[in-house]
Each structure stands twice: as structure tokens, then as C-alpha cells.
Amino acid sequence: MKCVLILAALLLQGPCLAAPNKQRDPEQIGQRNVGGRINLYSQKTEFELGKDMARDFEREVDIITDPVVSEYVNRIGQNIVRHSDAKIFFTIKVVRSTEVNAVAIPGGFVFVNSALIRTAGTEAELASALAHEIAHVAARHFTRRASLEQVMSCATIPLVFIGGWPGYAIQQAANLALPLAGIKFSRSAEAEADMLGLQYVYQSGYDPAAFIDLFERISVMEKSNPGIFARMLSSHPPVRNRIRSVQKQIERDLRPRDEYLVQTSEFQNVKTRLIAIENRERVPWVSVASPAALDARPVLRRRN
Ligand SMILES: [Zn+2]
């Protein structure tokens, strides 16, 4: 009976159902509960779990440790985190990979593939991709889905009665260590990550249309080179649908601002440097702190 009640509660608190007005209002960021009210995993358990998963993941991949690239991507990401609903510390790293993708691990770990940075045309587009991943973590999609799955497989009912809630969460943590390749969120969770991510990008001062620019870029590249985004596209809703809902959200929920940040010379420098690192060429000396880089003004989009 308890299992049925928990299941009903978990289903009822699905994405976007709780206080829809608050969920859609970027002014409410940080003052609302986007992580769902019911989760069998405490924040602490989630972090411990994520830490182990991130450690295992790092063993499997090649992390780019170049200080200029990693500091820049981390800084852009931490700025998004500051304008998000997440109240936890984030670790953001760059992975050397030809696959255009990024991975969000519960507890505050985000890994961005170098190919994604190379694909992004502007800093605002990179910020959009980071914001989508940060939103998955802020909304606790991983442990919410795991909670639902655990309760649905009612084989675990006895644990609820034996150990109570904390016992239940601890018992289940061991079972949650799914391979990262298997992470696939529901369509509603993906839609929620777009919805929240768009708000985070907007609140950080970026042009929210960058979300659409990145989707369009991916869609054009996929057409000319079918299969390059296979994994990313298979784990996310169709790009056309995502573009439509983002467009609708911009018109309906985001009050137009006088200007938005689109591009910085720092992004372009970092991208050039990243390409040189990956091609094992001489890394450009021009660093972000150089007078040339500091002189260049960011590109803004102003309201007509
Ligand atoms: Zn996603």
C-alpha cells in the first residue's frame, strides 16, 4: 500500500506539474523547488553516488587539462550555475571527444565534449548546452527517475518496511550505479531541462535565441553528415520540436531585454586553442589575459 502511495505521489509530481507559473518564471529561479518534492535519495546520497560515477567516468575518458580551456569552460558553467536553481557545488570538465555531446551526472558533475565546444558558434551557444546539462542536475532528473523505477519494481517493498525511508535510500543507492551510456531521461525531463536551461541562459545575460542557433547548427550539420549526432539525437526529442517549444517559451515567458550577450573574443580564442591542442599543433600563445583579448568588446544583440 505504501509503495502504491509513493508511486502515485512520484507520478503526480512529474516535470512542470508543480506550480506551473513559478516553474515558467525566470524571476523565481532559486526560490522554487524544481527537484521534485519526493525523491528517495537525499542530496547527500545523490552527491556520493555522483562522485563515484564521475570518478569511474573520468577513468574511461581523456580529460583536457589545458588551464586556459578548462578554466574558461568552468567559468562559463559556474556563471550559469549561479543563475540556476541548483544549490550545490558543480565540477565542470572538458572531455576530448569527436562526439558532439555533454554528460550530466547527479550531484553536480558536468562533462562537456570538446566536439561540442568546437561545434558551438558563439559563447551563448556553449552556455546554452551547459545550461541544459546543469538543469538536469538542478531538477534531479537522475534520482527522480531512479526513485520512480525503484518504486515501480515493487520487489523492493520489504525494504521500505524494514529500513524506513533512510534505509530504503541507502539500500537503493547501490543499485543505481547504472552505466553512464545508459542514461536516458524521459521526454518530459528533456523538455524540462530545455525549459529551465533557457531561463538560466537568459538570467545570465545571454541571448536566449542561442538555444535555437545551436539546435539549427546541429540540424544542418546532421543533414550534411548523417550520424554524427546519432547518440545525442537518439537520447533527446526531435530538434524541430525542441526549436518550436523554445521559440514559444521565449515569446511567452521571457521579457525582452535591451541587449543580450552573444559572442566574446575569449570564446573564439579558446576554440582556436582547443582545435590546436586536439590537432597536436603549436598552441596559440594568445591567452585570454592578453591586451588583444581584453580590448575586444563582446558582441551584443540589441533590441531593434
Ligand atoms: Zn538532456
Short mmCIF file of C-alpha atoms and ligand atoms in Angstrom, two decimals:
data_model
loop_
_atom_site.label_atom_id
_atom_site.label_comp_id
_atom_site.label_asym_id
_atom_site.label_seq_id
_atom_site.Cartn_x
_atom_site.Cartn_y
_atom_site.Cartn_z
CA MET A 1 0.00 0.00 0.00
CA LYS A 2 2.83 2.35 0.96
CA CYS A 3 4.51 1.53 -2.34
CA VAL A 4 1.37 2.47 -4.27
CA LEU A 5 1.09 5.77 -2.41
CA ILE A 6 4.72 6.67 -3.10
CA LEU A 7 4.28 5.72 -6.76
CA ALA A 8 1.17 7.89 -7.07
CA ALA A 9 2.99 10.82 -5.44
CA LEU A 10 6.00 10.41 -7.75
CA LEU A 11 3.82 10.30 -10.85
CA LEU A 12 1.81 13.32 -9.76
CA GLN A 13 4.90 15.45 -9.24
CA GLY A 14 6.13 14.91 -12.81
CA PRO A 15 8.03 17.71 -14.54
CA CYS A 16 6.24 21.01 -14.93
CA LEU A 17 3.21 19.91 -12.89
CA ALA A 18 4.19 21.61 -9.65
CA ALA A 19 3.27 25.32 -9.53
CA PRO A 20 3.49 25.83 -13.32
CA ASN A 21 3.62 29.64 -13.09
CA LYS A 22 6.61 29.56 -10.78
CA GLN A 23 8.30 26.98 -12.98
CA ARG A 24 7.98 29.19 -16.04
CA ASP A 25 9.03 32.46 -14.42
CA PRO A 26 12.79 33.17 -14.56
CA GLU A 27 12.38 35.67 -11.69
CA GLN A 28 11.56 32.68 -9.46
CA ILE A 29 14.87 30.92 -10.08
CA GLY A 30 16.31 29.72 -6.78
CA GLN A 31 13.05 30.30 -4.90
CA ARG A 32 11.17 27.26 -6.13
CA ASN A 33 11.58 23.54 -5.86
CA VAL A 34 12.48 22.18 -9.27
CA GLY A 35 13.94 18.95 -7.88
CA GLY A 36 10.54 17.45 -7.12
CA ARG A 37 9.10 17.07 -3.65
CA ILE A 38 9.55 13.34 -3.38
CA ASN A 39 12.89 11.69 -4.01
CA LEU A 40 14.08 8.51 -2.33
CA TYR A 41 17.64 9.81 -2.45
CA SER A 42 18.84 12.56 -0.14
CA GLN A 43 21.04 15.29 -1.65
CA LYS A 44 23.95 13.75 0.26
CA THR A 45 23.32 10.25 -1.13
CA GLU A 46 22.93 11.74 -4.59
CA PHE A 47 26.27 13.53 -4.28
CA GLU A 48 28.09 10.40 -3.01
CA LEU A 49 26.62 8.42 -5.86
CA GLY A 50 27.51 11.07 -8.44
CA LYS A 51 31.05 11.36 -7.08
CA ASP A 52 31.63 7.64 -7.66
CA MET A 53 30.05 7.77 -11.11
CA ALA A 54 32.14 10.82 -12.09
CA ARG A 55 35.31 9.11 -10.86
CA ASP A 56 34.53 6.00 -12.91
CA PHE A 57 33.65 8.14 -15.92
CA GLU A 58 36.93 10.08 -15.70
CA ARG A 59 38.84 6.78 -15.79
CA GLU A 60 37.22 5.97 -19.11
CA VAL A 61 37.75 9.29 -20.88
CA ASP A 62 40.53 11.73 -21.70
CA ILE A 63 40.08 14.95 -19.72
CA ILE A 64 41.54 18.09 -21.30
CA THR A 65 43.64 19.69 -18.61
CA ASP A 66 44.85 22.73 -20.56
CA PRO A 67 44.43 25.52 -17.98
CA VAL A 68 43.07 28.12 -20.43
CA VAL A 69 40.42 25.84 -21.93
CA SER A 70 39.33 24.21 -18.68
CA GLU A 71 39.28 27.47 -16.69
CA TYR A 72 37.19 29.20 -19.36
CA VAL A 73 34.60 26.42 -19.76
CA ASN A 74 34.35 26.02 -15.97
CA ARG A 75 33.87 29.79 -15.54
CA ILE A 76 31.08 29.94 -18.14
CA GLY A 77 29.43 26.94 -16.47
CA GLN A 78 29.75 28.30 -12.91
CA ASN A 79 28.13 31.56 -14.04
CA ILE A 80 25.15 29.56 -15.32
CA VAL A 81 25.06 27.61 -12.03
CA ARG A 82 24.87 30.93 -10.12
CA HIS A 83 21.80 31.83 -12.18
CA SER A 84 20.19 28.41 -11.77
CA ASP A 85 18.01 26.66 -9.22
CA ALA A 86 20.89 24.41 -8.17
CA LYS A 87 22.14 24.94 -4.64
CA ILE A 88 25.09 22.60 -4.84
CA PHE A 89 28.73 22.87 -5.91
CA PHE A 90 29.47 21.92 -9.53
CA THR A 91 32.53 20.33 -11.10
CA ILE A 92 32.71 21.07 -14.84
CA LYS A 93 35.33 19.50 -17.09
CA VAL A 94 36.13 19.14 -20.79
CA VAL A 95 36.49 15.70 -22.38
CA ARG A 96 38.49 15.10 -25.53
CA SER A 97 35.96 13.52 -27.89
CA THR A 98 34.83 13.70 -31.50
CA GLU A 99 31.26 13.08 -30.42
CA VAL A 100 29.12 16.20 -30.03
CA ASN A 101 27.68 15.62 -26.58
CA ALA A 102 27.75 16.54 -22.91
CA VAL A 103 27.01 14.47 -19.83
CA ALA A 104 25.32 15.49 -16.58
CA ILE A 105 25.98 13.31 -13.56
CA PRO A 106 23.83 13.60 -10.43
CA GLY A 107 25.29 15.56 -7.55
CA GLY A 108 26.82 18.34 -9.67
CA PHE A 109 29.19 16.92 -12.29
CA VAL A 110 29.11 18.08 -15.90
CA PHE A 111 31.41 16.85 -18.66
CA VAL A 112 31.45 18.70 -21.99
CA ASN A 113 32.94 17.03 -25.04
CA SER A 114 35.48 19.05 -26.99
CA ALA A 115 33.47 18.42 -30.17
CA LEU A 116 30.53 20.26 -28.63
CA ILE A 117 32.70 23.33 -27.94
CA ARG A 118 34.05 23.13 -31.50
CA THR A 119 30.50 22.90 -32.86
CA ALA A 120 29.16 25.87 -30.88
CA GLY A 121 29.38 29.08 -32.90
CA THR A 122 29.22 31.52 -30.01
CA GLU A 123 29.75 31.72 -26.26
CA ALA A 124 25.96 31.97 -25.87
CA GLU A 125 25.54 28.65 -27.69
CA LEU A 126 28.10 26.97 -25.45
CA ALA A 127 26.32 28.47 -22.43
CA SER A 128 23.03 27.02 -23.74
CA ALA A 129 24.44 23.49 -23.91
CA LEU A 130 25.91 23.83 -20.41
CA ALA A 131 22.62 25.23 -19.08
CA HIS A 132 20.68 22.22 -20.38
CA GLU A 133 23.01 19.84 -18.51
CA ILE A 134 23.02 21.97 -15.34
CA ALA A 135 19.20 21.92 -15.46
CA HIS A 136 19.21 18.08 -15.48
CA VAL A 137 21.22 18.18 -12.25
CA ALA A 138 19.22 21.03 -10.66
CA ALA A 139 15.95 19.20 -11.37
CA ARG A 140 17.48 15.96 -10.02
CA HIS A 141 16.23 14.05 -13.06
CA PHE A 142 18.50 11.09 -12.48
CA THR A 143 17.43 10.25 -8.94
CA ARG A 144 13.80 11.18 -9.62
CA ARG A 145 13.73 8.66 -12.44
CA ALA A 146 15.56 6.12 -10.29
CA SER A 147 13.07 6.71 -7.44
CA LEU A 148 10.21 6.06 -9.81
CA GLU A 149 11.82 2.93 -11.21
CA GLN A 150 12.61 1.61 -7.75
CA VAL A 151 9.07 2.12 -6.54
CA MET A 152 7.59 0.66 -9.70
CA SER A 153 9.59 -2.50 -9.26
CA CYS A 154 7.73 -3.30 -6.11
CA ALA A 155 10.13 -6.13 -5.38
CA THR A 156 11.78 -3.65 -3.03
CA ILE A 157 8.70 -3.13 -0.88
CA PRO A 158 10.05 -5.12 2.08
CA LEU A 159 12.96 -2.66 2.39
CA VAL A 160 10.52 0.19 2.84
CA PHE A 161 9.02 -1.59 5.81
CA ILE A 162 12.27 -2.92 7.23
CA GLY A 163 14.51 0.10 6.96
CA GLY A 164 12.11 3.01 6.64
CA TRP A 165 12.93 5.86 4.25
CA PRO A 166 16.62 6.40 5.06
CA GLY A 167 17.27 2.65 4.96
CA TYR A 168 15.46 2.44 1.68
CA ALA A 169 17.53 5.19 0.10
CA ILE A 170 20.83 3.70 1.22
CA GLN A 171 19.85 0.23 0.02
CA GLN A 172 18.90 1.59 -3.36
CA ALA A 173 21.99 3.70 -3.90
CA ALA A 174 23.99 0.57 -4.63
CA ASN A 175 21.50 -0.43 -7.30
CA LEU A 176 21.58 2.95 -9.00
CA ALA A 177 25.10 2.75 -10.37
CA LEU A 178 23.89 2.39 -13.95
CA PRO A 179 26.43 2.74 -16.74
CA LEU A 180 26.53 6.34 -17.93
CA ALA A 181 25.94 5.26 -21.50
CA GLY A 182 22.56 4.07 -20.30
CA ILE A 183 21.47 7.48 -19.02
CA LYS A 184 18.38 8.36 -20.94
CA PHE A 185 15.95 10.79 -19.47
CA SER A 186 12.25 10.82 -20.30
CA ARG A 187 10.96 13.21 -22.94
CA SER A 188 9.34 15.31 -20.23
CA ALA A 189 12.65 15.51 -18.35
CA GLU A 190 14.42 16.60 -21.55
CA ALA A 191 11.73 19.21 -22.18
CA GLU A 192 12.10 20.44 -18.61
CA ALA A 193 15.91 20.68 -19.00
CA ASP A 194 15.37 22.85 -22.10
CA MET A 195 12.77 24.98 -20.30
CA LEU A 196 14.92 25.56 -17.20
CA GLY A 197 18.17 25.84 -19.17
CA LEU A 198 16.68 28.56 -21.36
CA GLN A 199 15.77 30.56 -18.24
CA TYR A 200 19.30 30.13 -16.81
CA VAL A 201 20.85 31.36 -20.06
CA TYR A 202 18.50 34.36 -20.13
CA GLN A 203 19.16 35.24 -16.48
CA SER A 204 22.91 35.02 -17.12
CA GLY A 205 22.54 37.80 -19.69
CA TYR A 206 22.93 35.68 -22.83
CA ASP A 207 20.74 35.81 -25.89
CA PRO A 208 18.16 33.04 -25.32
CA ALA A 209 17.90 32.66 -29.13
CA ALA A 210 21.33 30.98 -28.89
CA PHE A 211 19.47 27.84 -27.83
CA ILE A 212 17.77 27.85 -31.23
CA ASP A 213 21.01 28.74 -33.05
CA LEU A 214 22.71 25.69 -31.55
CA PHE A 215 19.81 23.40 -32.47
CA GLU A 216 19.76 24.77 -36.03
CA ARG A 217 23.51 24.28 -36.33
CA ILE A 218 23.20 20.67 -35.15
CA SER A 219 20.34 20.05 -37.55
CA VAL A 220 22.25 21.47 -40.56
CA MET A 221 25.40 19.51 -39.65
CA GLU A 222 23.41 16.31 -39.19
CA LYS A 223 21.93 16.70 -42.68
CA SER A 224 25.33 17.12 -44.34
CA ASN A 225 26.96 14.43 -42.22
CA PRO A 226 24.27 11.94 -41.11
CA GLY A 227 25.02 10.04 -37.94
CA ILE A 228 27.48 12.44 -36.31
CA PHE A 229 24.97 13.35 -33.64
CA ALA A 230 23.39 9.89 -33.51
CA ARG A 231 23.79 9.31 -29.76
CA MET A 232 22.77 12.82 -28.77
CA LEU A 233 19.79 12.87 -31.12
CA SER A 234 18.61 9.43 -30.05
CA SER A 235 18.55 10.47 -26.39
CA HIS A 236 16.75 13.77 -26.96
CA PRO A 237 13.41 14.78 -28.54
CA PRO A 238 13.50 15.73 -32.25
CA VAL A 239 15.36 19.00 -32.83
CA ARG A 240 12.38 20.56 -34.69
CA ASN A 241 10.14 20.05 -31.64
CA ARG A 242 12.77 21.49 -29.33
CA ILE A 243 13.15 24.58 -31.53
CA ARG A 244 9.38 25.11 -31.57
CA SER A 245 8.97 24.87 -27.80
CA VAL A 246 11.98 27.10 -27.11
CA GLN A 247 10.61 29.72 -29.54
CA LYS A 248 7.24 29.58 -27.80
CA GLN A 249 8.85 29.95 -24.37
CA ILE A 250 10.93 32.97 -25.46
CA GLU A 251 7.80 34.74 -26.73
CA ARG A 252 5.58 33.80 -23.82
CA ASP A 253 7.81 33.78 -20.72
CA LEU A 254 10.90 35.93 -21.29
CA ARG A 255 10.51 39.68 -21.07
CA PRO A 256 12.57 41.20 -23.92
CA ARG A 257 15.77 42.91 -22.73
CA ASP A 258 17.55 45.80 -24.36
CA GLU A 259 20.64 43.77 -25.11
CA TYR A 260 21.96 40.26 -24.82
CA LEU A 261 25.47 38.83 -24.80
CA VAL A 262 26.12 36.67 -27.85
CA GLN A 263 29.83 36.36 -28.51
CA THR A 264 33.21 37.09 -26.94
CA SER A 265 36.69 37.04 -28.40
CA GLU A 266 37.65 34.84 -25.46
CA PHE A 267 35.35 32.10 -26.77
CA GLN A 268 36.98 32.33 -30.19
CA ASN A 269 40.48 32.25 -28.67
CA VAL A 270 39.63 29.23 -26.55
CA LYS A 271 38.12 27.44 -29.54
CA THR A 272 41.24 28.12 -31.66
CA ARG A 273 43.40 26.88 -28.80
CA LEU A 274 41.27 23.75 -28.35
CA ILE A 275 41.49 22.90 -32.05
CA ALA A 276 45.29 23.32 -31.91
CA ILE A 277 45.50 21.07 -28.82
CA GLU A 278 43.42 18.37 -30.49
CA ASN A 279 45.39 18.57 -33.74
CA ARG A 280 48.57 18.44 -31.67
CA GLU A 281 49.71 21.71 -33.22
CA ARG A 282 51.51 24.54 -31.54
CA VAL A 283 49.07 26.03 -29.04
CA PRO A 284 48.43 29.72 -29.80
CA TRP A 285 50.27 31.93 -27.38
CA VAL A 286 47.45 34.50 -27.23
CA SER A 287 45.90 33.94 -23.86
CA VAL A 288 42.67 35.35 -22.53
CA ALA A 289 44.57 37.89 -20.47
CA SER A 290 46.42 39.35 -23.46
CA PRO A 291 45.81 43.01 -24.33
CA ALA A 292 44.37 41.95 -27.69
CA ALA A 293 41.80 39.73 -25.99
CA LEU A 294 40.95 42.30 -23.34
CA ASP A 295 40.49 45.05 -25.91
CA ALA A 296 37.95 43.15 -27.95
CA ARG A 297 34.43 44.03 -26.94
CA PRO A 298 31.80 41.32 -26.61
CA VAL A 299 29.24 41.04 -29.39
CA LEU A 300 25.81 42.02 -28.16
CA ARG A 301 22.42 41.67 -29.77
CA ARG A 302 20.42 44.85 -29.23
CA ARG A 303 16.69 45.23 -29.44
CA ASN A 304 15.60 47.00 -32.65
ZN ZN B 1 19.29 16.29 -21.91
#
